[in-house]
C-alpha atoms as an extended CHARMM CRD file, in Angstrom:
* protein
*
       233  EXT
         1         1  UNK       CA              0.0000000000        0.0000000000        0.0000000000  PROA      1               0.0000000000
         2         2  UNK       CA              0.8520000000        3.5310000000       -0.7600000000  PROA      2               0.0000000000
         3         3  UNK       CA              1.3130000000        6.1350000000        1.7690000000  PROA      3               0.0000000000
         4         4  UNK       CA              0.6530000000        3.9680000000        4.9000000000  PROA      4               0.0000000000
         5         5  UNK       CA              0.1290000000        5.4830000000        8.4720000000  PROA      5               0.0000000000
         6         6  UNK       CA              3.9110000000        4.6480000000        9.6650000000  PROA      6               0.0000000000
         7         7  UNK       CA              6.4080000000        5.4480000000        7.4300000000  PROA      7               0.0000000000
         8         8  UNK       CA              9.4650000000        4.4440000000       10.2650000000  PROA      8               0.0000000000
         9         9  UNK       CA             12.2930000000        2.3460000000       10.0350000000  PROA      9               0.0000000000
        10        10  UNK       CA             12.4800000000        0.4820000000       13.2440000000  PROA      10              0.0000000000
        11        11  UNK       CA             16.0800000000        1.1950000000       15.2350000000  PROA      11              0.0000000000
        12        12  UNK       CA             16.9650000000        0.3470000000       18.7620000000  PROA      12              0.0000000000
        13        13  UNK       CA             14.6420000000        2.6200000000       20.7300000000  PROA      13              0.0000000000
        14        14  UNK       CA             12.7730000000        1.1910000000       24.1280000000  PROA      14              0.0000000000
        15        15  UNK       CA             11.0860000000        2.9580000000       26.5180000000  PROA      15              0.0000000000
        16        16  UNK       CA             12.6370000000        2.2860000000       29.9000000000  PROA      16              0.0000000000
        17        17  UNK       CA             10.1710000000        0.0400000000       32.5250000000  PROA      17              0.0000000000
        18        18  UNK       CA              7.4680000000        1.5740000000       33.6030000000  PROA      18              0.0000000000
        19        19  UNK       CA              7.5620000000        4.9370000000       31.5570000000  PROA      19              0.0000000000
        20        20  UNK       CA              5.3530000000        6.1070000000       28.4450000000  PROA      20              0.0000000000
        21        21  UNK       CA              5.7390000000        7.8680000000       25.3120000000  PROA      21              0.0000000000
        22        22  UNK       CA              3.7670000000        8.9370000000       22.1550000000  PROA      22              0.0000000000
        23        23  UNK       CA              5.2640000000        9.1970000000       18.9710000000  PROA      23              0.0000000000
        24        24  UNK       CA              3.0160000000       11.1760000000       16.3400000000  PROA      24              0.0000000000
        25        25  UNK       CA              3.3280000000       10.0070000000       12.8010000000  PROA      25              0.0000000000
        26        26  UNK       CA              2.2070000000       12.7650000000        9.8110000000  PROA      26              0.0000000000
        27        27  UNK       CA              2.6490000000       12.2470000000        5.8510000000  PROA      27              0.0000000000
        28        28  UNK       CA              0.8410000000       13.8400000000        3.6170000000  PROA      28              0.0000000000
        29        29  UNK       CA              1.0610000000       12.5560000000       -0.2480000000  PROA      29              0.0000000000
        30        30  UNK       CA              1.6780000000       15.5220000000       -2.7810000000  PROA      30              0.0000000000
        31        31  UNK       CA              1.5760000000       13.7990000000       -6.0690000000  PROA      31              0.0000000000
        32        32  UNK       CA              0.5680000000       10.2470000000       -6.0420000000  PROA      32              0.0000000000
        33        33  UNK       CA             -2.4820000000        8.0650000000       -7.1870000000  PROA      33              0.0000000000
        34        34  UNK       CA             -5.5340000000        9.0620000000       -7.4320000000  PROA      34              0.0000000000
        35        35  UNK       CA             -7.2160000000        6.1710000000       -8.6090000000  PROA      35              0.0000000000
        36        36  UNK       CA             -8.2940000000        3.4900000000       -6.2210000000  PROA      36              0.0000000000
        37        37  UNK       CA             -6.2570000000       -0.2370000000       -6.6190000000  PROA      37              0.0000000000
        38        38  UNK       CA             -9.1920000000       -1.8650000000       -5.5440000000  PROA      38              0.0000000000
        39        39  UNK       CA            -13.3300000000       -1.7120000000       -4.5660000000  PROA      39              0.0000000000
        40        40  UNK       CA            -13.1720000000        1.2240000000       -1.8340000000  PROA      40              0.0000000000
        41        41  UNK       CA            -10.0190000000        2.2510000000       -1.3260000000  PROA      41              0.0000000000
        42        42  UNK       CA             -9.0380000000        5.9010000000       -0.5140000000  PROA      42              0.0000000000
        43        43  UNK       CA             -6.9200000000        7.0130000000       -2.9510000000  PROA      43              0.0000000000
        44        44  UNK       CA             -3.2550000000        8.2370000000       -1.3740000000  PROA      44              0.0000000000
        45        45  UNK       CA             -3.3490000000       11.3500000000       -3.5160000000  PROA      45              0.0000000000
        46        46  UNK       CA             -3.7420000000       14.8850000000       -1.4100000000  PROA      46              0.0000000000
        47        47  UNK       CA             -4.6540000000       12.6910000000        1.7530000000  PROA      47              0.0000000000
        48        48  UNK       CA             -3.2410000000       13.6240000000        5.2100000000  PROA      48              0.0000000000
        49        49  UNK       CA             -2.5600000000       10.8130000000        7.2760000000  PROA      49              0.0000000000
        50        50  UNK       CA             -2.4940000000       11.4270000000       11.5370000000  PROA      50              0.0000000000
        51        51  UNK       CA             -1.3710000000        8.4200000000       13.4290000000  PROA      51              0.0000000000
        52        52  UNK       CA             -0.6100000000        8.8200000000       17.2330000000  PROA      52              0.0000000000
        53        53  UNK       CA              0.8120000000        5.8880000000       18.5240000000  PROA      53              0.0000000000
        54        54  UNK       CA              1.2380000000        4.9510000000       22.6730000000  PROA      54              0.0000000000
        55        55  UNK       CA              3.9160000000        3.0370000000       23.9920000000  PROA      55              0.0000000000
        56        56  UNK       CA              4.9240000000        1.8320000000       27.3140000000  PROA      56              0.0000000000
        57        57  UNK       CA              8.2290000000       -0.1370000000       28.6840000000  PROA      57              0.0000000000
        58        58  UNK       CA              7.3950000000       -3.3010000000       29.9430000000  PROA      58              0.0000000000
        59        59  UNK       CA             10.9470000000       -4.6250000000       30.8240000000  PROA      59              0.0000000000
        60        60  UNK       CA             14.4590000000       -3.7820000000       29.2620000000  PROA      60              0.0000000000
        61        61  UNK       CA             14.0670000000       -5.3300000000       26.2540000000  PROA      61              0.0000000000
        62        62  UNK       CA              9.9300000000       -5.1390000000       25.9850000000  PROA      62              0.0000000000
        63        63  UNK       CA              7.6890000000       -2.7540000000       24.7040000000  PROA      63              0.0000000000
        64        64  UNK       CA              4.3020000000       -2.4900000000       24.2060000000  PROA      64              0.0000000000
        65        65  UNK       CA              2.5080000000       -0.1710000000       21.4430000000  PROA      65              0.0000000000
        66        66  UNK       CA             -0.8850000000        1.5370000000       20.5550000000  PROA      66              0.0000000000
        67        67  UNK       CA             -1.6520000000        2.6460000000       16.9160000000  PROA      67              0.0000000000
        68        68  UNK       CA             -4.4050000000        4.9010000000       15.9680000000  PROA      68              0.0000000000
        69        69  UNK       CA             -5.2150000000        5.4300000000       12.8350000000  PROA      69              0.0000000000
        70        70  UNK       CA             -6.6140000000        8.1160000000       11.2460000000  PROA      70              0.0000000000
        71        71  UNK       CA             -6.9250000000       10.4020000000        8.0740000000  PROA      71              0.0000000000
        72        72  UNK       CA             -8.4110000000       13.4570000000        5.9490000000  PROA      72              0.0000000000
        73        73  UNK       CA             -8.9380000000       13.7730000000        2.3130000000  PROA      73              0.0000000000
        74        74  UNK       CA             -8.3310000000       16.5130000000        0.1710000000  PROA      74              0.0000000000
        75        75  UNK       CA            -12.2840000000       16.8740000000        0.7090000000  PROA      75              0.0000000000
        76        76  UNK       CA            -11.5810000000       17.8080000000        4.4850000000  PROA      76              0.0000000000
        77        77  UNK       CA            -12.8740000000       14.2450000000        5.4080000000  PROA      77              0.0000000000
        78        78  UNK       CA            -11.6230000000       13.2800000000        8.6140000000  PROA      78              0.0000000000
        79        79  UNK       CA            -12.1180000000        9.7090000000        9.4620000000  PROA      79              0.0000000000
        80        80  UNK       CA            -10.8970000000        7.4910000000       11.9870000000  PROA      80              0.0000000000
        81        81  UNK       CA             -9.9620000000        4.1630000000        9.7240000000  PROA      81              0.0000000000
        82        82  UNK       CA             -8.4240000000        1.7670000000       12.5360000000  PROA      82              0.0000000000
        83        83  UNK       CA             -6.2500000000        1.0470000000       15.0470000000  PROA      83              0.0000000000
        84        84  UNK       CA             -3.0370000000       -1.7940000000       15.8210000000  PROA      84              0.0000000000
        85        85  UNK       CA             -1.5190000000       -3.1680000000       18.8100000000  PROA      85              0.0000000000
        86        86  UNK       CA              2.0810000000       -4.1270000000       18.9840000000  PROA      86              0.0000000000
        87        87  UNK       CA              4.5440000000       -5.9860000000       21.4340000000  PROA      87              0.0000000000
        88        88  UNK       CA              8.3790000000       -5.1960000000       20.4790000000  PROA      88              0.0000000000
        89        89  UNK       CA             11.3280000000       -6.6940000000       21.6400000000  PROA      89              0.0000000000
        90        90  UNK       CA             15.0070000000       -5.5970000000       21.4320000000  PROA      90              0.0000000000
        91        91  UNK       CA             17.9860000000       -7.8050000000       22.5360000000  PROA      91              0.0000000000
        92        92  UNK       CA             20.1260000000       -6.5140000000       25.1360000000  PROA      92              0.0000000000
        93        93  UNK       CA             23.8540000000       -4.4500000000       23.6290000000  PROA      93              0.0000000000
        94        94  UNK       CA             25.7010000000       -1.4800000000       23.4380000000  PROA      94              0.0000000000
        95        95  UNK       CA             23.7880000000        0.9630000000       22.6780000000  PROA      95              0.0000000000
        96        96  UNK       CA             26.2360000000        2.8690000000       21.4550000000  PROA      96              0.0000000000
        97        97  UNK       CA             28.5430000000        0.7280000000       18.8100000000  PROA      97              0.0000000000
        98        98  UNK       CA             27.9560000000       -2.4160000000       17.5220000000  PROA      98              0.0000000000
        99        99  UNK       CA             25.2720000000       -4.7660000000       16.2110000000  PROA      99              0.0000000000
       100       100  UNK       CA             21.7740000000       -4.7150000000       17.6200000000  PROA      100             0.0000000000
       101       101  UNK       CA             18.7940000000       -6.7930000000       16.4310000000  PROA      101             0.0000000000
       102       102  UNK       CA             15.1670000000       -7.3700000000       17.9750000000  PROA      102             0.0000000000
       103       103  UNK       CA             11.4720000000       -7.7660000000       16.3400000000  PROA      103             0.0000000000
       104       104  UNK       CA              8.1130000000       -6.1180000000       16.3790000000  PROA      104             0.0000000000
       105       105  UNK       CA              4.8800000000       -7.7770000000       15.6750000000  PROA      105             0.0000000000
       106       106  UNK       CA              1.9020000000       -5.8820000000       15.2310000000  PROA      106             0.0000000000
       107       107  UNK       CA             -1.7530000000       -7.0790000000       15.0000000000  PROA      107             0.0000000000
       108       108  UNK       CA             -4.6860000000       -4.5100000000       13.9430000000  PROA      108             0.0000000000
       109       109  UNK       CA             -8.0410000000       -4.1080000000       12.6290000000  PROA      109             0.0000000000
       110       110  UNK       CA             -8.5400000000       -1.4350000000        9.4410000000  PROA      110             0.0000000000
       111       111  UNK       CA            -10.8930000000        0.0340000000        7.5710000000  PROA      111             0.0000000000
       112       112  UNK       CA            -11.7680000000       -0.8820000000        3.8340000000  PROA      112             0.0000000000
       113       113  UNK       CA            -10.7780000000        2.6290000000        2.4900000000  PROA      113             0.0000000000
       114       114  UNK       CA             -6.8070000000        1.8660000000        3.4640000000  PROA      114             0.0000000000
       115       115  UNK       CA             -6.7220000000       -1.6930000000        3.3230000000  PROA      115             0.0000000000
       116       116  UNK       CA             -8.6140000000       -4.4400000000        1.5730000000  PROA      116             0.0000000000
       117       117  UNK       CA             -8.9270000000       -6.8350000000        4.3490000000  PROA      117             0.0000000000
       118       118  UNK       CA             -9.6290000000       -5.9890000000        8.0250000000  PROA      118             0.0000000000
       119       119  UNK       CA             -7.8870000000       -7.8960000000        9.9910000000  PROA      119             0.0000000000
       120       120  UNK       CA             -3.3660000000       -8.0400000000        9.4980000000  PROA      120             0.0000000000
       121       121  UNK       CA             -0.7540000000       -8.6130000000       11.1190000000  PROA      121             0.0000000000
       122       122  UNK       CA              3.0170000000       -7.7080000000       10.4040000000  PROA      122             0.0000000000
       123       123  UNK       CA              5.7630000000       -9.4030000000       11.8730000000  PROA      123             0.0000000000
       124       124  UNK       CA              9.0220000000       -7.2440000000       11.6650000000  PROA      124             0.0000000000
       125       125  UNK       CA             12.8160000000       -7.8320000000       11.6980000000  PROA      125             0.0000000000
       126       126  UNK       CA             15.0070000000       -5.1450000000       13.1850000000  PROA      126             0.0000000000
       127       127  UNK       CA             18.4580000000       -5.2550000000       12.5350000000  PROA      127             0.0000000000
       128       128  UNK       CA             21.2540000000       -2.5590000000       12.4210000000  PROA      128             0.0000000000
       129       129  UNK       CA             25.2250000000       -1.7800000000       13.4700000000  PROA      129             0.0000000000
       130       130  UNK       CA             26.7600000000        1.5690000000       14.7220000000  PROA      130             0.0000000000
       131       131  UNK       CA             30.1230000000        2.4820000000       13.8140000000  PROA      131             0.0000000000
       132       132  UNK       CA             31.6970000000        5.8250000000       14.6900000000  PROA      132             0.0000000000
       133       133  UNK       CA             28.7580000000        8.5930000000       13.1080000000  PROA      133             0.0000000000
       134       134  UNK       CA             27.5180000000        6.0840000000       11.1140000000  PROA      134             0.0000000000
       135       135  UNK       CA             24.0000000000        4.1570000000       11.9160000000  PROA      135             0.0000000000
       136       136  UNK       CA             22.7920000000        1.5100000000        9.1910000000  PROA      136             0.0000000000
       137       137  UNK       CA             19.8670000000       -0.3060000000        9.5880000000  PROA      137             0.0000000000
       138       138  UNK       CA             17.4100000000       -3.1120000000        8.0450000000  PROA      138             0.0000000000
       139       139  UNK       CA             13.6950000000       -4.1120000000        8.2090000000  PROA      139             0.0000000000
       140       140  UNK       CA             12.2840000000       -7.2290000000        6.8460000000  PROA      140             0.0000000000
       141       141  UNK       CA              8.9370000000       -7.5170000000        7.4390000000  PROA      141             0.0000000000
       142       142  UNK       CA              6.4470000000       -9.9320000000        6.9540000000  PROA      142             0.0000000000
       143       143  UNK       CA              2.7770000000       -8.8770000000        6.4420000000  PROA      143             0.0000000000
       144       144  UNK       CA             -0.4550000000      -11.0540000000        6.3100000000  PROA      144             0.0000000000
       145       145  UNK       CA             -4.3760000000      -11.0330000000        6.5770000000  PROA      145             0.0000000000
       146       146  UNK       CA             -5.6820000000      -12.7610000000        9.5790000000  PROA      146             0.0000000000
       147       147  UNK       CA             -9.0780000000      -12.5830000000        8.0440000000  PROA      147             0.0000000000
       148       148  UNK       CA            -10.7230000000      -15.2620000000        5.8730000000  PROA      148             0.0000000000
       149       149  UNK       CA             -9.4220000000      -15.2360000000        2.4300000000  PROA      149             0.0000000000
       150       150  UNK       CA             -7.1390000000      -12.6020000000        2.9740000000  PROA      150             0.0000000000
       151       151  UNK       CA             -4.3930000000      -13.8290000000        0.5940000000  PROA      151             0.0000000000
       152       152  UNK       CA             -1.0630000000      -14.8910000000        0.3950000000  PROA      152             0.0000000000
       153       153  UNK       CA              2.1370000000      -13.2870000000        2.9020000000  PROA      153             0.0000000000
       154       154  UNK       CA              3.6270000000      -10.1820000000        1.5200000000  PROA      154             0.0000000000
       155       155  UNK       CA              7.5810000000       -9.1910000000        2.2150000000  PROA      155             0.0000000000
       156       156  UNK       CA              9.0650000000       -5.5600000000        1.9530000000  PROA      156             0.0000000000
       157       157  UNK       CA             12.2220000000       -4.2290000000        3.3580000000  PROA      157             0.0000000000
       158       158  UNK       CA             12.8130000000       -1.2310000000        5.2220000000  PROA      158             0.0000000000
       159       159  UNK       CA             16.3650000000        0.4690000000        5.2670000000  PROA      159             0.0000000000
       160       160  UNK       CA             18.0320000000        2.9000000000        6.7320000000  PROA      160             0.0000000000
       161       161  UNK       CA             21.5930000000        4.8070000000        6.7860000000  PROA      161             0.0000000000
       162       162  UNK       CA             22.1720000000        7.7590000000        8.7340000000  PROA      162             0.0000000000
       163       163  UNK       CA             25.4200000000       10.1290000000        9.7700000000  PROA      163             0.0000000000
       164       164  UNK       CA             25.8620000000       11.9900000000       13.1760000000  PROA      164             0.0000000000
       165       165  UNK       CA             26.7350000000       15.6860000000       12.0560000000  PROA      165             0.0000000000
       166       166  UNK       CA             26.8170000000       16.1600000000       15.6540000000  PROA      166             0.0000000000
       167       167  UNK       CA             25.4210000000       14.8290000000       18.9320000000  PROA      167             0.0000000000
       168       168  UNK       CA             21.6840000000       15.0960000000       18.3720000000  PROA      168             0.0000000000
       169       169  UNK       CA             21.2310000000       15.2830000000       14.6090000000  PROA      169             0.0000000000
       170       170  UNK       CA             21.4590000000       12.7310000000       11.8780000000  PROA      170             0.0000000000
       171       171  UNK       CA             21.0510000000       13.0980000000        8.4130000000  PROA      171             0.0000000000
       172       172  UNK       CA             20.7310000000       10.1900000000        6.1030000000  PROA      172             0.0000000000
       173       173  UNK       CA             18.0560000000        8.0220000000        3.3690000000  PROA      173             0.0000000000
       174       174  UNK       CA             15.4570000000        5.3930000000        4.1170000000  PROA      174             0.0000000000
       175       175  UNK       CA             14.1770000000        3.1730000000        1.2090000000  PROA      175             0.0000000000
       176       176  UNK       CA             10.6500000000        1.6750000000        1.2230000000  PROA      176             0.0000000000
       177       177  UNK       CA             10.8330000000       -1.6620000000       -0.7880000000  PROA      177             0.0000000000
       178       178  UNK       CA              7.5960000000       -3.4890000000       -1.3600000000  PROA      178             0.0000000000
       179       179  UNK       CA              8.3670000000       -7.2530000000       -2.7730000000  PROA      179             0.0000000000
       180       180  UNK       CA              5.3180000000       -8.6610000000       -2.8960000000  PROA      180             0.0000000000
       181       181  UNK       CA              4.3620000000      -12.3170000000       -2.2560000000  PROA      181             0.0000000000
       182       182  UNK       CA              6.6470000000      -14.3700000000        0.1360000000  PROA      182             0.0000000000
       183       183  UNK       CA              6.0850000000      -17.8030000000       -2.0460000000  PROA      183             0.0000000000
       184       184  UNK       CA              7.1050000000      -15.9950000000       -5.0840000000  PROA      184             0.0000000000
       185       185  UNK       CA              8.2510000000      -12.3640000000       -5.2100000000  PROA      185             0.0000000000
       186       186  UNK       CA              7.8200000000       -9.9260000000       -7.9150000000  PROA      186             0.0000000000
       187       187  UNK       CA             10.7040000000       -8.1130000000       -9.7380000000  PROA      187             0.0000000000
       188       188  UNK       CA             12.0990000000       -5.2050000000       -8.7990000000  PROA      188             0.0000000000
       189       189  UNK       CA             10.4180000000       -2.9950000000      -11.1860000000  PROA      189             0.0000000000
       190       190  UNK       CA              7.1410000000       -3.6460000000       -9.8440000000  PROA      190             0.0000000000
       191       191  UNK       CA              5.0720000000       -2.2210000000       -6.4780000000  PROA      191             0.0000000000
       192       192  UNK       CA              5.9460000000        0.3290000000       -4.8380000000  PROA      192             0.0000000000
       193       193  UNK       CA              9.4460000000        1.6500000000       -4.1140000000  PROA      193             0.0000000000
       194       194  UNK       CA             10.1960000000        4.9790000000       -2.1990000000  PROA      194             0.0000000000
       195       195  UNK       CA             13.7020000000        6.5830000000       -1.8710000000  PROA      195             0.0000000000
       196       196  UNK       CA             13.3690000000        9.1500000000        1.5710000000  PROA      196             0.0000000000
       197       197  UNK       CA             15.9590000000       12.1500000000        2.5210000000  PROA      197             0.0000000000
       198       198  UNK       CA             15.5970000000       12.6790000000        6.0230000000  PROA      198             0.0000000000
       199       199  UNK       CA             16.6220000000       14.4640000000        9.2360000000  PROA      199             0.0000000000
       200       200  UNK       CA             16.5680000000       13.2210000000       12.4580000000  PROA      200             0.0000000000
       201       201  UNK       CA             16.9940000000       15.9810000000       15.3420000000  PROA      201             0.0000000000
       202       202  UNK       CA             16.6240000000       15.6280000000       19.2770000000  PROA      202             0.0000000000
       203       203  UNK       CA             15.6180000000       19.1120000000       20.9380000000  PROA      203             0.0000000000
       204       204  UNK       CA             14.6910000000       19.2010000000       24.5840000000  PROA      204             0.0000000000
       205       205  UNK       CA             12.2550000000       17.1370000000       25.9100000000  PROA      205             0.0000000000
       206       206  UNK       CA             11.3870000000       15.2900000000       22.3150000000  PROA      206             0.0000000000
       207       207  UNK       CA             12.8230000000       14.4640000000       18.7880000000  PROA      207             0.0000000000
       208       208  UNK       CA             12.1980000000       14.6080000000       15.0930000000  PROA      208             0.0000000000
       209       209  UNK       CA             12.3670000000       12.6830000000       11.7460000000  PROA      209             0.0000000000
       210       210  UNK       CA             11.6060000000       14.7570000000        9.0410000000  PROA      210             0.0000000000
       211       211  UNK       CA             11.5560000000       13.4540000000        5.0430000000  PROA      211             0.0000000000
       212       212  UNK       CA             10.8940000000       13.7610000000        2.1110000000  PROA      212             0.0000000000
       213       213  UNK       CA             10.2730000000       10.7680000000       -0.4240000000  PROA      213             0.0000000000
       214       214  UNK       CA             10.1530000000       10.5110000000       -4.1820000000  PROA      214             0.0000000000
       215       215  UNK       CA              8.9270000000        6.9760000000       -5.7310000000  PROA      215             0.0000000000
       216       216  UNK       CA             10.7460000000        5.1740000000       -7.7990000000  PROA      216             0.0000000000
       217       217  UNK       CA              8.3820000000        2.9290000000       -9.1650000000  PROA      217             0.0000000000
       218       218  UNK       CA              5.4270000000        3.5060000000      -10.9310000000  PROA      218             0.0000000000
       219       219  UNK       CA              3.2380000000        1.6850000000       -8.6150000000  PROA      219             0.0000000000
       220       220  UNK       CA              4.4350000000        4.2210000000       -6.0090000000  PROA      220             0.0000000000
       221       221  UNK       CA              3.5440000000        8.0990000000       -4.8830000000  PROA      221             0.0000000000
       222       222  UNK       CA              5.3830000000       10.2830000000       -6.7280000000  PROA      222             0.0000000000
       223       223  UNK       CA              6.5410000000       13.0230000000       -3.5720000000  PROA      223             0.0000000000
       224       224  UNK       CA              5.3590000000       12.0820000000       -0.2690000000  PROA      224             0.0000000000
       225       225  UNK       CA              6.1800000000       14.2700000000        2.9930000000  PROA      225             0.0000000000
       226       226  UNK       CA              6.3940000000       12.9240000000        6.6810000000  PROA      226             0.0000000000
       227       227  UNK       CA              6.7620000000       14.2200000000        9.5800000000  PROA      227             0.0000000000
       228       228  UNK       CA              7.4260000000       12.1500000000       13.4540000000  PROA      228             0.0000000000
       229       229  UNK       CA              7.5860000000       13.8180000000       16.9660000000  PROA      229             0.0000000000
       230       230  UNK       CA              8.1480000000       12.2430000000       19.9130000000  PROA      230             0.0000000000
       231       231  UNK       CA              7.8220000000       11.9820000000       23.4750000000  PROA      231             0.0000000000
       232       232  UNK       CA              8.7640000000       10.2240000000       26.6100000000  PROA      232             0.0000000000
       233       233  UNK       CA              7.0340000000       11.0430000000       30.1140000000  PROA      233             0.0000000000
């Protein structure tokens, strides 16, 4: 799916035990499609998309996560389309240098206008290595309906590089790589692909990731802006 209500790729991040946080996802698709890919769909073209999502630390390495999804049309048609629970885990390391690795797995229910089945799930790899500046990270995930019929598994990969211009910003590129179905994936040329530029700053009291992403595929949005601030209390 174009435009969907996270566009994140998953790092290292926990909140410690006990204490919450909100992260507040915006992207907003300039130029995209404006024809629907199947029966009821919302077109991504000119739509705002406003996802706050919860989170508390359970332990050191566990965190648990509340999605809510919602959107507005070029129309100014504001509609709450579904929400997601998620558990995520990440191994213990250095959390400064080095490899880290952990998973997410999210389960939600949708609405037909962003997603053609209601009930999915998304199991998510999380895999990345700091040296010096330089973070580089990697997301396979693993996406399937838990409704009847809903079709086969999906795989995309997430991916991220990003250099420390100084001690709380980061500039870098995340990629957006749909692959389509696990049993038998397509070729590169087809779904959608999305190349982002982005900024990540920390200011006082929350932080930042700022992009901007141009598709590379024809399946994909054409220019696509996002915007994610977050919290911890």
């Amino acid at each position: 799916m174009a435009a969907p209500e996270e566009i994140q790729v998953y790092l290292d991040d926990l909140s410690e035990p006990g204490k919450f946080g909100v992260d507040v996802h915006n992207n907003y698709v300039f130029s995209g499609n404006s024809k629907p890919s199947y029966p009821g769909e919302q077109p991504p073209a000119h739509v705002y998309r406003l996802t706050p999502e919860f989170y508390y630390g359970l332990t050191d390495t566990l965190e648990l996560g509340l999605y809510v999804l919602g959107t507005r049309t070029a129309a100014s048609n504001t509609s709450v389309v579904g929400g997601k629970f998620r558990i995520k885990y990440i191994a213990p390391h250095d959390k400064e240098q080095g490899f880290f690795w952990g998973a997410n797995l999210e389960v939600g229910r949708t609405d037909l206008r962003v997603s053609p089945t209601p009930w999915n799930a998304e199991l998510k790899g999380i895999f990345g290595y700091r040296t010096g500046p330089w973070t580089l990270a990697v997301n396979p995930n693993f996406d399937w309906s838990i409704s009847r019929g809903g079709g086969p598994v999906t795989f995309d990969v997430d991916a991220k590089v990003a250099y420390a211009i100084d001690a709380k910003t980061q500039i870098g590129f995340e990629t957006y790589n749909e692959l389509g179905p696990l049993r038998h994936l397509d070729s590169l040329s087809k779904n959608s692909k999305t190349l982002f530029a982005v900024v990540d700053h920390e200011f006082t009291g929350f932080d930042v990731n700022l992009g901007i992403g141009k598709g590379i595929t024809k399946e994909a949005d054409k220019w696509t802006l996002k915007f994610i601030v977050g919290t911890h209390f």
